[in-house]
């Protein structure tokens, strides 16, 4: 429903709210070892690094493909995580590879995979439909590359690809609409060419976000960029220290924050991190400090690592970290699975799932607006079953529940 069709008193209240978003309270959040991996759990994926994963929102599972195991080569297997255990779901499809990129296209219910490294840069495009992989052959494709980043823009329904390394270190932006790849020009090459960076789409602000990476001169950067209609703009140079191989950025729709875990800040074995950060569209906040080297990491949190996977599991409302590289040699390759979970409020108007005091704030109104605009069934506050499902009555319902507070 357009904002102009809402009741006047609802529009007035919404317009008067301060809608700045901060980091979620984290005092009660905790890391949990969900699975130690092989050999303790023989059904888990073999240890690996530089694998890629996405959250399949239709099936409520995390899907992981590929990865690397030192001198033993790369993997070509596909695994799923259901919040409790791993399952091997395919051993056919794309050739074995690592440092590729994937994104879940929710509009078409397809996971899109592009490129990677298999003894050289790859430039192929594949799609996973929930059952099997199919190679697609767009009329136009990006140059072959690896160590690039991809994310799905849920507003324009396109997969966005940036950067990477191949014939050169790229500073380009490409979009895939399910049929062909299109290169964006002009301001879409504003960011410094990089690889090993991370990217995620923030639907609450309609912005694609890039963080960090490796640029010419062997420099690990800690800058943040956002993509608008005319291209990329640098929006921050402070926050997490310059790093690469962070395991990706991941968006939490409950807190409307983008999260980053770990990564590599230097060339030494001790230059890996296990800190957790959040981005609210304005600034980075440290959610969990981790344990910097050389202090031993306690058993209550994941070890320092890079080349891992970090995904927000929207069905179970927790961050999931899997695998990666923790140090020198084959023994440094990990196969463990960790979750980071914060208490979830059962109070309906606490839309952003904050745990601070006061519990209900202006952020909850913005959260409700975003879910309403996205057609999220959460916004069906009045429980109606008509068409359209979401109406102005849901705003009045939310206002009433907010006014009643949480007991």
XYZ file of C-alpha atoms in Angstrom, residues 48-239:
192
model
C 37.382 -26.830 3.725
C 38.123 -23.180 3.046
C 37.042 -20.702 0.359
C 33.657 -22.416 -0.020
C 30.491 -20.395 -0.590
C 27.032 -20.566 0.961
C 23.630 -18.864 0.758
C 20.351 -19.062 2.652
C 17.548 -20.622 0.603
C 14.508 -18.857 2.063
C 12.006 -21.104 0.242
C 13.391 -24.290 1.827
C 14.721 -22.626 5.000
C 18.162 -24.175 4.562
C 21.719 -22.982 4.065
C 23.240 -24.340 0.854
C 27.036 -24.689 0.525
C 29.007 -25.550 -2.601
C 32.688 -26.271 -3.230
C 35.773 -25.106 -1.401
C 39.462 -25.914 -1.164
C 41.622 -28.329 0.837
C 45.260 -27.355 0.417
C 47.275 -29.691 -1.801
C 44.323 -32.090 -2.022
C 42.497 -29.785 -4.440
C 38.951 -28.432 -4.545
C 35.476 -29.806 -3.871
C 32.508 -30.065 -6.255
C 29.905 -31.143 -3.702
C 26.719 -29.454 -2.483
C 25.574 -29.566 1.156
C 22.591 -28.263 3.131
C 22.316 -27.202 6.780
C 18.855 -27.403 8.402
C 19.778 -25.813 11.708
C 20.666 -29.143 13.296
C 22.676 -31.225 10.857
C 24.401 -31.285 7.468
C 23.267 -33.359 4.479
C 25.130 -34.103 1.251
C 22.597 -33.311 -1.487
C 24.634 -33.434 -4.708
C 28.016 -34.470 -6.033
C 27.331 -33.453 -9.639
C 27.129 -30.063 -11.309
C 29.840 -27.409 -11.600
C 33.426 -28.660 -11.695
C 35.235 -28.599 -8.362
C 36.314 -25.072 -7.469
C 36.913 -22.519 -4.738
C 36.710 -18.721 -4.276
C 33.604 -18.624 -6.484
C 30.519 -16.554 -5.632
C 26.833 -17.398 -5.148
C 23.557 -15.579 -4.475
C 19.976 -16.756 -3.928
C 17.497 -15.206 -6.385
C 14.288 -15.293 -4.337
C 12.036 -14.146 -7.187
C 13.049 -17.106 -9.362
C 13.885 -19.552 -6.533
C 17.335 -20.169 -7.972
C 20.844 -20.094 -6.514
C 23.162 -18.430 -9.027
C 26.861 -19.378 -9.092
C 29.503 -17.605 -11.152
C 33.222 -18.169 -11.672
C 35.832 -19.311 -9.202
C 39.241 -20.945 -9.372
C 39.937 -24.464 -10.681
C 43.587 -24.154 -11.628
C 42.661 -20.904 -13.364
C 39.890 -18.317 -13.388
C 36.430 -19.549 -14.443
C 33.667 -17.591 -16.185
C 30.718 -20.001 -16.165
C 27.218 -19.412 -14.769
C 25.229 -22.147 -13.020
C 21.833 -22.337 -11.290
C 20.601 -24.615 -8.504
C 16.825 -25.209 -8.429
C 16.690 -27.072 -5.130
C 17.273 -30.439 -6.794
C 20.137 -30.138 -9.279
C 22.616 -27.804 -10.955
C 22.163 -26.564 -14.541
C 24.705 -24.571 -16.504
C 23.201 -21.557 -18.253
C 24.713 -19.729 -21.187
C 23.884 -15.994 -21.125
C 24.531 -14.002 -24.290
C 26.825 -11.750 -22.259
C 28.904 -12.660 -19.197
C 31.560 -11.037 -16.991
C 35.198 -11.923 -17.709
C 36.456 -15.038 -15.911
C 37.458 -14.349 -12.303
C 37.683 -15.579 -8.736
C 37.584 -13.942 -5.291
C 34.684 -11.747 -6.428
C 31.450 -11.049 -4.520
C 27.772 -11.538 -5.360
C 24.503 -10.607 -3.638
C 20.820 -10.476 -4.564
C 19.026 -7.123 -4.866
C 15.499 -8.010 -3.722
C 14.088 -4.636 -4.790
C 15.144 -4.846 -8.450
C 15.260 -8.669 -8.538
C 18.781 -8.919 -9.942
C 21.969 -10.641 -8.791
C 24.841 -8.155 -8.479
C 28.508 -9.116 -8.991
C 31.525 -6.945 -8.150
C 35.308 -7.089 -8.331
C 37.485 -10.167 -8.201
C 40.726 -11.235 -9.806
C 41.351 -12.711 -13.250
C 43.218 -11.087 -16.100
C 43.314 -8.006 -13.839
C 42.010 -6.971 -10.427
C 38.494 -5.817 -11.323
C 36.569 -2.711 -10.263
C 33.431 -3.515 -12.266
C 29.756 -4.137 -11.468
C 27.566 -6.648 -13.290
C 23.902 -7.636 -12.896
C 22.167 -10.900 -13.798
C 18.402 -10.844 -14.393
C 17.993 -14.574 -14.927
C 18.630 -14.312 -18.658
C 21.797 -12.325 -19.238
C 24.551 -10.406 -17.484
C 24.703 -6.624 -17.961
C 27.669 -4.460 -17.014
C 26.872 -1.212 -15.194
C 28.995 1.734 -16.286
C 29.805 5.237 -15.089
C 29.842 5.542 -11.311
C 29.592 1.773 -10.921
C 33.387 1.552 -11.169
C 33.994 4.140 -8.429
C 35.331 1.660 -5.874
C 38.985 0.662 -6.025
C 39.540 -2.640 -7.846
C 39.622 -5.422 -5.257
C 39.246 -9.097 -4.522
C 38.494 -10.994 -1.324
C 35.925 -8.351 -0.358
C 32.394 -8.933 0.943
C 29.038 -7.663 -0.288
C 25.406 -7.811 0.859
C 22.106 -6.098 0.039
C 20.310 -4.105 2.738
C 16.601 -4.104 1.767
C 15.631 -1.798 4.634
C 17.692 0.977 3.025
C 17.667 -0.311 -0.565
C 21.470 -0.295 -0.684
C 24.061 -2.799 -1.843
C 27.026 -2.690 0.574
C 30.697 -3.565 -0.034
C 33.292 -3.923 2.713
C 37.048 -4.444 2.629
C 39.135 -6.604 0.356
C 42.611 -6.739 -1.131
C 43.785 -3.991 -3.506
C 46.887 -3.351 -5.592
C 49.984 -2.916 -3.431
C 49.131 -5.873 -1.171
C 46.878 -3.641 0.910
C 43.931 -4.922 2.951
C 41.351 -2.150 3.104
C 38.634 -1.427 5.654
C 36.423 0.891 3.627
C 32.655 0.620 3.160
C 30.812 1.463 -0.065
C 27.121 1.672 -0.932
C 25.544 1.426 -4.363
C 22.843 3.868 -5.379
C 21.103 4.592 -8.702
C 24.143 6.417 -10.102
C 26.897 4.164 -8.771
C 29.081 3.445 -5.758
C 29.804 5.936 -2.953
C 32.294 5.491 -0.129
C 30.349 5.890 3.117
C 32.854 4.860 5.820
C 36.560 4.336 6.360
C 36.354 3.388 10.043
C 35.048 0.271 11.744
